[in-house]
Amino acid sequence: MHRLAEEFFNWSVIREMFPGLLTEAVKNTVLLTVASFIGGVALGLLLALMRISRAKALRWPAAVYIDLFRGLPLLLVIVFVGFGLPIGLGVQFPNEPFTPGVLALSMVYSAYIAESIRAGIEAVPRGQMEAARSLGMPYRMAMRRVIVPQALRIVVPPLTNELLALFKDTSLLAVLGTRAGGKEITKYARDFVNGVGNSSPLVAAGAAYLVITLPMLRLVAWLDRRSKAGAR
Amino acid sequence: MISVVGLRKSFSGVEVLRGIDLSVEAREVVGVIGPSGSGKSTLLRCINRLEEPTAGQVVVDGVEVTGPGVAIDKVRTTMGMVFQSFNLFPHKPALGNVTLALRRVLKVDSAEADDRARRMLERVGLAARADAFPAQLSGGQQQRVAIARALAMEPKVMLFDEVTSALDPELVGEVLGVMRDLAEGGMTMVVVTHEMGFAREVCDRVVFMDGGLIVEEGPPAELFAAPKEERTRSFLSKVL
Ligand SMILES: Nc1ncnc2c1ncn2[C@@H]1O[C@H](COP(=O)(O)OP(=O)(O)OP(=O)(O)O)[C@@H](O)[C@H]1O
Ligand SMILES: [Mg+2]
């Protein structure tokens, strides 16, 4: 019993992880999450609008992209972007793991986010588009000023969910190469384990994730309840 | 002001409008009545091309709406439409509902748009509720905002599609009152309605539709008192 505590809950080992656990690991995880989410939402919104367009030439590339990236394992995409592309194209990503990591996460998450946004757009009553068009708004203006603002509101709960999943999935970026000071939580903890020969840093890493994910889980539940109660 | 000639509309092979001819003079108020499914809404929606006609011609204020290459968005600003389900923009307050198209479509600057919107809200008796969101307004108030929103564009004609059907009975009067004022002010109006009292008192002419055709039309006094067609008679006997 005492041995187990020593091995997994060793406070003196965990204390040594500070301040780097916060100033490097948590900070990088949050940065990776935020950057990937912004990329994912921007690309996802574009894909969703293409997906519902009346122009076939826009619709089907978006559909193919979305199905492709929802069908592939995230880790494979990360490895492909992080190792496959540099080897195949003979280039080197600057600022690892940020550039390849954010790229891979944005690419994959934009596919999921696009589907959420599309569902949100389709949940806006048809009469909204008709009212906007009857006032002389062109399709794009009606989308931008009337439909999308309402869709984004509908989409807050599912997008918060995607954000939570994205936050956890940044841990997969631990497989990528890393410049000095660029480790996210999982890599930081694993390297620490190698250094001290003790598993407690992984437990500390779990705690660091939970400090952020548990409140977010509550937030998602609250948003869900609120959007159900407020449903028109 | 409005001229509809040989208008036909099919939905996946089913012909819903089977050759409609209708002309509406400037300042005239035309009521459209008829059983459910007779094509009244489809006719209105073909006039501003929310629905694409299968055949026929629509001319509004000298512009051929159905013409090839017509700038439909621009033409639509000359036709106000009010819907059964209000369709106010829920993310904007009453004032914002009215100013949105003024500013974005007609490019009216924001102070002027606010000004115009407030005048329109006053006209429908809602000056005091300019900052209320649609969800905070009663159905009757929402519908009056929707009318103000359409009027703000200074359209040449107004199209009303059963605008009181979704309202509680005690709220119908306030909306019909606004429409009556509009009619008296000389607006050209096409009013699809189940309110026979309104059709009788306010409309200059009433059109009875059935099965995608205009069966009979005439001044309300004549059409209601002495319908010529058997179908009109049997419809009126059910609703009056
Ligand atoms: N988008 C559509 N697709 C297929 N069928 C349609 C569509 N819109 C209308 N219809 C059909 O066309 C017919 C006429 O519909 P319309 O809404 O014009 O009738 P209406 O006279 O307005 O009836 P109501 O009094 O119930 O509003 C109906 O049979 C309806 O089912
Ligand atoms: Mg109808």
Short mmCIF file of C-alpha atoms and ligand atoms in Angstrom, two decimals:
data_model
loop_
_atom_site.label_atom_id
_atom_site.label_comp_id
_atom_site.label_asym_id
_atom_site.label_seq_id
_atom_site.Cartn_x
_atom_site.Cartn_y
_atom_site.Cartn_z
CA MET A 1 0.00 0.00 0.00
CA HIS A 2 2.73 2.38 0.97
CA ARG A 3 4.69 1.32 -2.12
CA LEU A 4 1.73 2.11 -4.37
CA ALA A 5 1.39 5.56 -2.86
CA GLU A 6 5.13 6.11 -3.40
CA GLU A 7 4.84 5.02 -7.02
CA PHE A 8 1.73 6.96 -8.07
CA PHE A 9 1.11 9.71 -5.53
CA ASN A 10 4.62 10.79 -4.66
CA TRP A 11 4.25 14.40 -3.54
CA SER A 12 7.91 15.24 -3.60
CA VAL A 13 8.08 14.10 -7.26
CA ILE A 14 4.92 15.98 -8.14
CA ARG A 15 6.18 19.12 -6.42
CA GLU A 16 9.23 19.01 -8.66
CA MET A 17 6.95 19.33 -11.73
CA PHE A 18 6.14 22.88 -10.73
CA PRO A 19 6.22 25.51 -12.00
CA GLY A 20 6.81 23.92 -15.42
CA LEU A 21 3.54 21.97 -15.25
CA LEU A 22 1.69 25.28 -15.29
CA THR A 23 4.02 27.67 -17.10
CA GLU A 24 4.86 25.24 -19.87
CA ALA A 25 2.55 22.20 -20.02
CA VAL A 26 -0.87 23.60 -19.16
CA LYS A 27 -0.12 26.81 -21.02
CA ASN A 28 0.81 24.91 -24.20
CA THR A 29 -2.19 22.60 -23.96
CA VAL A 30 -4.48 25.60 -23.67
CA LEU A 31 -2.76 27.41 -26.54
CA LEU A 32 -2.97 24.34 -28.77
CA THR A 33 -6.65 23.93 -27.90
CA VAL A 34 -7.55 27.55 -28.55
CA ALA A 35 -5.63 27.80 -31.82
CA SER A 36 -7.01 24.50 -33.11
CA PHE A 37 -10.53 25.43 -32.11
CA ILE A 38 -10.38 28.77 -33.88
CA GLY A 39 -9.03 27.03 -36.97
CA GLY A 40 -11.62 24.27 -36.66
CA VAL A 41 -14.56 26.68 -36.33
CA ALA A 42 -13.40 28.91 -39.20
CA LEU A 43 -12.86 25.98 -41.55
CA GLY A 44 -15.94 24.20 -40.17
CA LEU A 45 -18.19 27.18 -40.86
CA LEU A 46 -16.85 27.40 -44.40
CA LEU A 47 -17.40 23.66 -44.92
CA ALA A 48 -20.93 23.84 -43.49
CA LEU A 49 -21.87 26.69 -45.82
CA MET A 50 -20.41 24.80 -48.77
CA ARG A 51 -22.22 21.65 -47.69
CA ILE A 52 -25.66 23.33 -47.83
CA SER A 53 -24.92 25.38 -50.93
CA ARG A 54 -27.08 24.87 -53.98
CA ALA A 55 -23.96 24.67 -56.14
CA LYS A 56 -22.87 21.06 -56.60
CA ALA A 57 -19.27 22.15 -57.19
CA LEU A 58 -19.17 23.47 -53.62
CA ARG A 59 -21.35 20.83 -52.03
CA TRP A 60 -19.58 17.64 -52.89
CA PRO A 61 -15.97 18.60 -52.09
CA ALA A 62 -17.21 19.63 -48.65
CA ALA A 63 -19.11 16.35 -48.27
CA VAL A 64 -16.05 14.32 -49.26
CA TYR A 65 -13.78 16.26 -46.90
CA ILE A 66 -16.19 15.89 -43.98
CA ASP A 67 -16.67 12.16 -44.45
CA LEU A 68 -12.97 11.59 -45.00
CA PHE A 69 -11.83 13.27 -41.82
CA ARG A 70 -14.64 11.87 -39.72
CA GLY A 71 -13.68 8.43 -40.98
CA LEU A 72 -9.97 8.61 -40.15
CA PRO A 73 -8.40 8.05 -36.71
CA LEU A 74 -7.13 11.32 -35.30
CA LEU A 75 -3.79 9.82 -34.30
CA LEU A 76 -3.13 8.67 -37.86
CA VAL A 77 -3.79 12.18 -39.17
CA ILE A 78 -1.46 13.65 -36.57
CA VAL A 79 1.29 11.18 -37.48
CA PHE A 80 0.68 11.80 -41.17
CA VAL A 81 0.90 15.56 -40.83
CA GLY A 82 3.72 15.50 -38.28
CA PHE A 83 5.93 12.82 -39.85
CA GLY A 84 4.46 11.78 -43.20
CA LEU A 85 4.37 15.21 -44.79
CA PRO A 86 7.87 16.29 -43.68
CA ILE A 87 9.37 13.03 -44.93
CA GLY A 88 7.33 12.87 -48.13
CA LEU A 89 7.78 16.49 -49.09
CA GLY A 90 11.21 16.97 -47.58
CA VAL A 91 10.10 19.96 -45.55
CA GLN A 92 10.40 20.73 -41.88
CA PHE A 93 7.57 22.28 -39.87
CA PRO A 94 8.69 25.29 -37.87
CA ASN A 95 7.79 25.50 -34.20
CA GLU A 96 6.93 21.88 -33.45
CA PRO A 97 4.54 20.66 -32.16
CA PHE A 98 2.44 23.77 -32.78
CA THR A 99 2.35 24.01 -36.54
CA PRO A 100 1.70 20.36 -37.38
CA GLY A 101 -0.41 19.84 -34.26
CA VAL A 102 -2.75 22.75 -34.83
CA LEU A 103 -2.93 21.87 -38.50
CA ALA A 104 -3.92 18.24 -37.86
CA LEU A 105 -6.40 19.05 -35.09
CA SER A 106 -8.03 21.87 -37.08
CA MET A 107 -8.34 19.66 -40.15
CA VAL A 108 -10.05 16.84 -38.29
CA TYR A 109 -12.16 18.91 -35.91
CA SER A 110 -13.41 21.18 -38.70
CA ALA A 111 -15.17 18.11 -40.13
CA TYR A 112 -17.06 17.46 -36.89
CA ILE A 113 -17.69 21.15 -36.29
CA ALA A 114 -19.02 21.54 -39.84
CA GLU A 115 -21.62 18.86 -39.16
CA SER A 116 -22.69 20.56 -35.92
CA ILE A 117 -22.97 23.94 -37.64
CA ARG A 118 -24.87 22.44 -40.54
CA ALA A 119 -27.35 20.89 -38.13
CA GLY A 120 -27.66 24.30 -36.47
CA ILE A 121 -28.32 26.06 -39.76
CA GLU A 122 -30.92 23.47 -40.69
CA ALA A 123 -32.60 23.95 -37.31
CA VAL A 124 -33.29 27.61 -38.13
CA PRO A 125 -36.91 27.71 -39.33
CA ARG A 126 -37.29 27.99 -43.11
CA GLY A 127 -39.46 31.10 -42.71
CA GLN A 128 -36.39 33.05 -41.57
CA MET A 129 -34.71 32.72 -44.94
CA GLU A 130 -37.97 33.50 -46.70
CA ALA A 131 -38.55 36.63 -44.61
CA ALA A 132 -35.02 37.83 -45.29
CA ARG A 133 -35.28 37.15 -49.02
CA SER A 134 -38.68 38.80 -49.23
CA LEU A 135 -37.05 41.97 -47.89
CA GLY A 136 -34.69 41.92 -50.85
CA MET A 137 -31.66 40.41 -49.15
CA PRO A 138 -29.46 38.33 -51.44
CA TYR A 139 -28.84 34.74 -50.29
CA ARG A 140 -25.39 35.44 -48.87
CA MET A 141 -26.54 38.48 -46.93
CA ALA A 142 -29.51 36.54 -45.53
CA MET A 143 -27.15 33.76 -44.45
CA ARG A 144 -24.70 36.13 -42.83
CA ARG A 145 -27.15 38.50 -41.11
CA VAL A 146 -30.08 36.23 -40.30
CA ILE A 147 -29.39 32.51 -40.50
CA VAL A 148 -25.82 32.09 -39.25
CA PRO A 149 -26.23 34.26 -36.12
CA GLN A 150 -29.20 32.12 -35.08
CA ALA A 151 -27.44 28.90 -36.02
CA LEU A 152 -24.38 29.80 -33.95
CA ARG A 153 -26.60 30.24 -30.92
CA ILE A 154 -28.18 26.84 -31.46
CA VAL A 155 -24.74 25.37 -31.91
CA VAL A 156 -23.17 26.62 -28.66
CA PRO A 157 -23.84 23.41 -26.68
CA PRO A 158 -22.49 20.99 -29.31
CA LEU A 159 -19.51 23.26 -30.01
CA THR A 160 -18.68 23.40 -26.31
CA ASN A 161 -18.65 19.64 -26.45
CA GLU A 162 -16.25 19.69 -29.40
CA LEU A 163 -14.04 22.11 -27.50
CA LEU A 164 -13.91 19.73 -24.55
CA ALA A 165 -13.04 16.78 -26.78
CA LEU A 166 -10.43 18.87 -28.58
CA PHE A 167 -8.84 19.87 -25.28
CA LYS A 168 -8.38 16.22 -24.35
CA ASP A 169 -7.22 15.21 -27.81
CA THR A 170 -4.29 17.64 -27.68
CA SER A 171 -2.65 14.89 -25.60
CA LEU A 172 -2.23 12.90 -28.82
CA LEU A 173 0.25 15.57 -29.92
CA ALA A 174 2.65 14.02 -27.39
CA VAL A 175 3.81 11.82 -30.27
CA LEU A 176 5.18 14.81 -32.15
CA GLY A 177 8.65 16.25 -31.91
CA THR A 178 8.91 19.24 -29.62
CA ARG A 179 11.03 22.36 -29.46
CA ALA A 180 12.30 23.46 -26.06
CA GLY A 181 9.47 24.76 -23.90
CA GLY A 182 6.86 23.38 -26.30
CA LYS A 183 5.56 20.34 -24.40
CA GLU A 184 1.90 19.96 -23.72
CA ILE A 185 0.68 18.25 -20.54
CA THR A 186 0.95 14.61 -21.61
CA LYS A 187 4.42 14.89 -23.14
CA TYR A 188 5.63 16.98 -20.26
CA ALA A 189 4.47 14.34 -17.78
CA ARG A 190 5.77 11.37 -19.74
CA ASP A 191 9.22 12.91 -20.11
CA PHE A 192 9.16 13.64 -16.40
CA VAL A 193 8.43 9.96 -15.69
CA ASN A 194 11.46 9.00 -17.76
CA GLY A 195 13.60 11.44 -15.80
CA VAL A 196 12.59 10.41 -12.29
CA GLY A 197 11.61 6.76 -12.79
CA ASN A 198 8.32 7.29 -10.98
CA SER A 199 4.73 7.32 -12.36
CA SER A 200 3.30 10.09 -10.20
CA PRO A 201 3.70 12.79 -12.90
CA LEU A 202 1.07 10.97 -14.99
CA VAL A 203 -1.38 11.20 -12.12
CA ALA A 204 -0.58 14.88 -11.78
CA ALA A 205 -1.18 15.26 -15.52
CA GLY A 206 -4.60 13.63 -15.13
CA ALA A 207 -5.41 16.04 -12.33
CA ALA A 208 -4.33 18.98 -14.52
CA TYR A 209 -6.71 17.85 -17.29
CA LEU A 210 -9.56 17.30 -14.85
CA VAL A 211 -9.24 20.76 -13.33
CA ILE A 212 -10.29 22.10 -16.71
CA THR A 213 -12.53 19.32 -18.07
CA LEU A 214 -14.76 18.83 -15.03
CA PRO A 215 -16.05 22.44 -15.01
CA MET A 216 -16.46 22.21 -18.78
CA LEU A 217 -18.55 19.06 -18.43
CA ARG A 218 -20.81 20.92 -16.00
CA LEU A 219 -20.97 23.82 -18.45
CA VAL A 220 -21.98 21.52 -21.32
CA ALA A 221 -24.72 19.96 -19.20
CA TRP A 222 -25.97 23.40 -18.17
CA LEU A 223 -25.98 24.70 -21.76
CA ASP A 224 -27.84 21.59 -22.87
CA ARG A 225 -30.48 22.05 -20.23
CA ARG A 226 -30.80 25.73 -21.00
CA SER A 227 -31.16 25.23 -24.75
CA LYS A 228 -33.78 22.54 -24.18
CA ALA A 229 -35.73 24.73 -21.79
CA GLY A 230 -35.47 27.72 -24.12
CA ALA A 231 -36.40 25.80 -27.25
CA ARG A 232 -39.05 27.58 -29.23
CA MET B 1 -49.89 47.62 -60.45
CA ILE B 2 -49.84 43.83 -60.41
CA SER B 3 -50.58 41.73 -63.44
CA VAL B 4 -50.53 37.95 -63.35
CA VAL B 5 -51.05 36.15 -66.66
CA GLY B 6 -51.38 32.41 -67.23
CA LEU B 7 -49.52 31.58 -64.03
CA ARG B 8 -48.85 27.90 -63.46
CA LYS B 9 -46.93 26.14 -60.73
CA SER B 10 -46.23 22.45 -60.24
CA PHE B 11 -44.59 20.76 -57.30
CA SER B 12 -42.92 17.55 -58.48
CA GLY B 13 -45.47 16.99 -61.20
CA VAL B 14 -48.53 18.04 -59.25
CA GLU B 15 -50.05 21.19 -60.68
CA VAL B 16 -51.04 23.50 -57.84
CA LEU B 17 -51.72 26.64 -59.89
CA ARG B 18 -53.41 25.84 -63.17
CA GLY B 19 -53.47 29.11 -65.06
CA ILE B 20 -54.12 32.16 -62.92
CA ASP B 21 -54.98 35.54 -64.43
CA LEU B 22 -55.26 38.40 -62.00
CA SER B 23 -54.71 42.09 -62.20
CA VAL B 24 -54.62 44.50 -59.31
CA GLU B 25 -54.90 48.25 -59.78
CA ALA B 26 -52.84 50.75 -57.83
CA ARG B 27 -54.47 51.49 -54.44
CA GLU B 28 -56.71 48.48 -54.82
CA VAL B 29 -57.17 45.96 -52.01
CA VAL B 30 -57.85 42.46 -53.27
CA GLY B 31 -58.87 39.68 -50.93
CA VAL B 32 -58.09 36.08 -51.84
CA ILE B 33 -60.26 33.41 -50.25
CA GLY B 34 -60.66 29.71 -50.83
CA PRO B 35 -60.35 26.30 -49.19
CA SER B 36 -57.11 24.98 -47.76
CA GLY B 37 -54.80 23.71 -50.48
CA SER B 38 -56.42 25.75 -53.23
CA GLY B 39 -53.11 27.50 -53.98
CA LYS B 40 -53.59 30.89 -52.33
CA SER B 41 -50.19 30.95 -50.63
CA THR B 42 -48.49 29.59 -53.70
CA LEU B 43 -49.99 32.40 -55.79
CA LEU B 44 -48.64 35.05 -53.40
CA ARG B 45 -45.25 33.38 -53.24
CA CYS B 46 -45.05 33.24 -57.02
CA ILE B 47 -45.72 36.97 -57.20
CA ASN B 48 -42.45 37.75 -55.39
CA ARG B 49 -40.83 34.58 -56.65
CA LEU B 50 -40.24 32.95 -53.31
CA GLU B 51 -41.66 30.14 -55.41
CA GLU B 52 -40.46 29.81 -59.00
CA PRO B 53 -43.48 29.74 -61.37
CA THR B 54 -43.54 26.87 -63.84
CA ALA B 55 -45.14 29.03 -66.52
CA GLY B 56 -46.78 32.38 -66.97
CA GLN B 57 -45.93 35.99 -66.34
CA VAL B 58 -45.97 38.30 -63.34
CA VAL B 59 -45.53 42.06 -63.77
CA VAL B 60 -45.35 44.36 -60.76
CA ASP B 61 -45.17 48.12 -61.17
CA GLY B 62 -44.05 47.73 -64.77
CA VAL B 63 -41.25 45.26 -63.99
CA GLU B 64 -41.57 41.75 -65.32
CA VAL B 65 -40.78 39.76 -62.18
CA THR B 66 -40.69 36.53 -64.14
CA GLY B 67 -38.52 38.02 -66.88
CA PRO B 68 -35.14 36.50 -67.70
CA GLY B 69 -32.22 38.02 -65.84
CA VAL B 70 -34.39 40.24 -63.67
CA ALA B 71 -32.64 41.58 -60.54
CA ILE B 72 -34.99 39.72 -58.25
CA ASP B 73 -33.52 41.01 -54.98
CA LYS B 74 -34.07 44.56 -56.13
CA VAL B 75 -37.59 43.82 -57.36
CA ARG B 76 -38.49 42.22 -54.05
CA THR B 77 -37.86 45.50 -52.24
CA THR B 78 -40.92 46.86 -54.05
CA MET B 79 -43.12 44.12 -52.58
CA GLY B 80 -43.66 43.75 -48.87
CA MET B 81 -44.68 40.33 -47.63
CA VAL B 82 -46.20 39.40 -44.29
CA PHE B 83 -46.39 35.75 -43.23
CA GLN B 84 -48.75 33.72 -41.13
CA SER B 85 -45.91 32.78 -38.78
CA PHE B 86 -44.53 36.37 -38.45
CA ASN B 87 -40.95 35.25 -39.14
CA LEU B 88 -39.42 38.04 -37.12
CA PHE B 89 -35.66 37.74 -36.63
CA PRO B 90 -35.47 36.46 -33.03
CA HIS B 91 -31.92 37.70 -32.46
CA LYS B 92 -32.85 41.33 -33.12
CA PRO B 93 -35.13 43.68 -31.19
CA ALA B 94 -38.18 45.14 -32.90
CA LEU B 95 -36.20 48.14 -34.10
CA GLY B 96 -33.38 45.95 -35.41
CA ASN B 97 -35.89 43.83 -37.29
CA VAL B 98 -37.10 46.90 -39.10
CA THR B 99 -33.70 48.51 -39.73
CA LEU B 100 -31.80 45.42 -40.92
CA ALA B 101 -32.88 45.43 -44.55
CA LEU B 102 -33.11 49.22 -44.61
CA ARG B 103 -29.44 49.45 -43.77
CA ARG B 104 -28.07 46.42 -45.58
CA VAL B 105 -30.26 46.35 -48.67
CA LEU B 106 -31.28 49.95 -49.21
CA LYS B 107 -28.00 51.26 -47.69
CA VAL B 108 -29.82 53.83 -45.59
CA ASP B 109 -27.40 55.20 -42.98
CA SER B 110 -28.02 54.01 -39.46
CA ALA B 111 -29.42 57.22 -37.93
CA GLU B 112 -31.85 57.63 -40.80
CA ALA B 113 -32.79 53.95 -40.66
CA ASP B 114 -33.50 54.17 -36.92
CA ASP B 115 -35.59 57.20 -37.56
CA ARG B 116 -37.60 55.58 -40.29
CA ALA B 117 -38.01 52.40 -38.27
CA ARG B 118 -39.34 54.32 -35.27
CA ARG B 119 -41.87 56.05 -37.49
CA MET B 120 -43.01 52.70 -38.86
CA LEU B 121 -43.31 51.19 -35.38
CA GLU B 122 -45.33 54.21 -34.35
CA ARG B 123 -47.59 53.67 -37.31
CA VAL B 124 -48.39 50.15 -36.11
CA GLY B 125 -48.78 51.36 -32.53
CA LEU B 126 -45.57 49.91 -31.16
CA ALA B 127 -43.29 52.92 -30.70
CA ALA B 128 -42.91 52.00 -27.03
CA ARG B 129 -41.72 48.45 -27.77
CA ALA B 130 -38.86 49.30 -30.13
CA ASP B 131 -36.28 47.64 -27.88
CA ALA B 132 -38.25 44.49 -27.14
CA PHE B 133 -37.14 41.21 -28.65
CA PRO B 134 -39.72 39.15 -30.55
CA ALA B 135 -39.91 36.58 -27.75
CA GLN B 136 -41.03 39.37 -25.40
CA LEU B 137 -43.91 40.43 -27.65
CA SER B 138 -47.39 38.98 -28.04
CA GLY B 139 -48.32 37.39 -31.34
CA GLY B 140 -50.33 40.44 -32.36
CA GLN B 141 -47.43 42.74 -31.55
CA GLN B 142 -44.98 40.51 -33.42
CA GLN B 143 -47.18 40.57 -36.48
CA ARG B 144 -47.44 44.35 -36.32
CA VAL B 145 -43.64 44.58 -36.15
CA ALA B 146 -43.52 42.32 -39.20
CA ILE B 147 -45.84 44.71 -41.01
CA ALA B 148 -43.69 47.67 -39.97
CA ARG B 149 -40.60 45.82 -41.20
CA ALA B 150 -42.17 45.32 -44.62
CA LEU B 151 -43.54 48.87 -44.80
CA ALA B 152 -40.18 50.43 -43.96
CA MET B 153 -38.89 49.39 -47.36
CA GLU B 154 -41.58 51.64 -48.86
CA PRO B 155 -42.95 48.91 -51.10
CA LYS B 156 -45.35 49.54 -53.95
CA VAL B 157 -47.52 46.58 -52.97
CA MET B 158 -48.08 44.53 -49.84
CA LEU B 159 -48.77 40.80 -49.85
CA PHE B 160 -50.45 39.31 -46.77
CA ASP B 161 -50.67 35.55 -46.30
CA GLU B 162 -53.21 34.66 -43.61
CA VAL B 163 -51.49 37.01 -41.23
CA THR B 164 -54.01 36.54 -38.42
CA SER B 165 -54.41 32.76 -38.59
CA ALA B 166 -51.77 32.06 -35.94
CA LEU B 167 -53.17 34.63 -33.49
CA ASP B 168 -55.35 34.21 -30.45
CA PRO B 169 -58.80 35.58 -31.29
CA GLU B 170 -58.45 38.59 -29.00
CA LEU B 171 -55.28 39.68 -30.88
CA VAL B 172 -56.71 39.48 -34.39
CA GLY B 173 -58.36 42.88 -34.21
CA GLU B 174 -55.20 44.91 -33.60
CA VAL B 175 -53.53 43.44 -36.69
CA LEU B 176 -56.59 43.84 -38.91
CA GLY B 177 -56.83 47.43 -37.64
CA VAL B 178 -53.32 48.18 -38.91
CA MET B 179 -54.18 46.61 -42.27
CA ARG B 180 -57.35 48.62 -42.48
CA ASP B 181 -55.39 51.85 -41.92
CA LEU B 182 -52.97 50.81 -44.62
CA ALA B 183 -55.80 50.16 -47.04
CA GLU B 184 -57.36 53.52 -46.27
CA GLY B 185 -53.96 55.14 -46.81
CA GLY B 186 -54.03 53.89 -50.39
CA MET B 187 -51.63 50.94 -50.26
CA THR B 188 -52.02 48.33 -52.98
CA MET B 189 -52.68 45.07 -51.18
CA VAL B 190 -53.28 41.41 -51.90
CA VAL B 191 -54.69 39.80 -48.79
CA VAL B 192 -55.08 36.04 -48.46
CA THR B 193 -57.45 35.65 -45.57
CA HIS B 194 -59.92 33.51 -43.71
CA GLU B 195 -61.39 36.64 -42.11
CA MET B 196 -64.56 37.03 -44.15
CA GLY B 197 -65.58 40.11 -42.19
CA PHE B 198 -62.35 41.83 -43.12
CA ALA B 199 -62.68 40.80 -46.77
CA ARG B 200 -66.20 42.14 -46.88
CA GLU B 201 -65.48 45.48 -45.23
CA VAL B 202 -61.99 46.39 -46.40
CA CYS B 203 -61.42 44.73 -49.76
CA ASP B 204 -62.39 46.40 -53.01
CA ARG B 205 -62.57 43.05 -54.71
CA VAL B 206 -62.57 39.45 -53.56
CA VAL B 207 -61.17 36.51 -55.50
CA PHE B 208 -62.31 32.99 -54.77
CA MET B 209 -59.81 30.24 -55.58
CA ASP B 210 -60.33 26.52 -55.71
CA GLY B 211 -58.19 23.73 -57.13
CA GLY B 212 -55.50 26.09 -58.43
CA LEU B 213 -57.90 28.27 -60.39
CA ILE B 214 -59.75 31.52 -59.83
CA VAL B 215 -63.34 30.38 -59.79
CA GLU B 216 -65.02 33.72 -59.32
CA GLU B 217 -64.21 37.30 -58.44
CA GLY B 218 -66.11 40.46 -57.77
CA PRO B 219 -66.88 43.22 -55.29
CA PRO B 220 -67.35 41.68 -51.85
CA ALA B 221 -70.94 42.82 -51.58
CA GLU B 222 -71.83 40.85 -54.72
CA LEU B 223 -69.60 37.86 -54.18
CA PHE B 224 -70.74 37.27 -50.62
CA ALA B 225 -74.43 38.06 -51.22
CA ALA B 226 -74.92 36.41 -54.58
CA PRO B 227 -72.13 34.06 -55.64
CA LYS B 228 -72.58 32.88 -59.22
CA GLU B 229 -70.67 29.62 -59.00
CA GLU B 230 -71.80 26.56 -57.12
CA ARG B 231 -68.31 26.00 -55.65
CA THR B 232 -68.22 29.54 -54.28
CA ARG B 233 -71.62 29.09 -52.76
CA SER B 234 -70.73 25.85 -51.03
CA PHE B 235 -67.44 27.32 -49.71
CA LEU B 236 -69.17 30.43 -48.39
CA SER B 237 -71.91 28.42 -46.77
CA LYS B 238 -69.23 26.61 -44.76
CA VAL B 239 -67.28 29.65 -43.62
CA LEU B 240 -69.93 32.27 -43.07
N1 LIG C 1 -43.11 23.41 -51.31
C1 LIG C 1 -44.11 22.59 -51.65
N2 LIG C 1 -43.84 21.34 -52.08
C2 LIG C 1 -44.84 20.50 -52.45
N3 LIG C 1 -46.13 20.81 -52.42
C3 LIG C 1 -46.48 22.03 -52.02
C4 LIG C 1 -45.49 22.98 -51.60
N4 LIG C 1 -46.12 24.12 -51.23
C5 LIG C 1 -47.44 23.89 -51.40
N5 LIG C 1 -47.66 22.65 -51.86
C6 LIG C 1 -48.98 22.07 -52.18
O1 LIG C 1 -49.65 22.94 -53.03
C7 LIG C 1 -51.02 22.98 -52.70
C8 LIG C 1 -51.45 24.42 -52.50
O2 LIG C 1 -50.79 24.91 -51.36
P1 LIG C 1 -51.02 26.38 -50.82
O3 LIG C 1 -50.17 26.50 -49.60
O4 LIG C 1 -50.78 27.36 -51.89
O5 LIG C 1 -52.52 26.35 -50.42
P2 LIG C 1 -53.36 27.43 -49.62
O6 LIG C 1 -54.52 27.75 -50.47
O7 LIG C 1 -52.47 28.54 -49.19
O8 LIG C 1 -53.87 26.60 -48.37
P3 LIG C 1 -54.03 27.05 -46.85
O9 LIG C 1 -55.35 27.75 -46.76
O10 LIG C 1 -54.04 25.76 -46.10
O11 LIG C 1 -52.87 27.91 -46.51
C9 LIG C 1 -51.22 22.12 -51.50
O12 LIG C 1 -51.75 20.89 -51.93
C10 LIG C 1 -49.85 21.94 -50.96
O13 LIG C 1 -49.71 20.67 -50.36
MG MG C 2 -51.72 29.20 -47.35
#
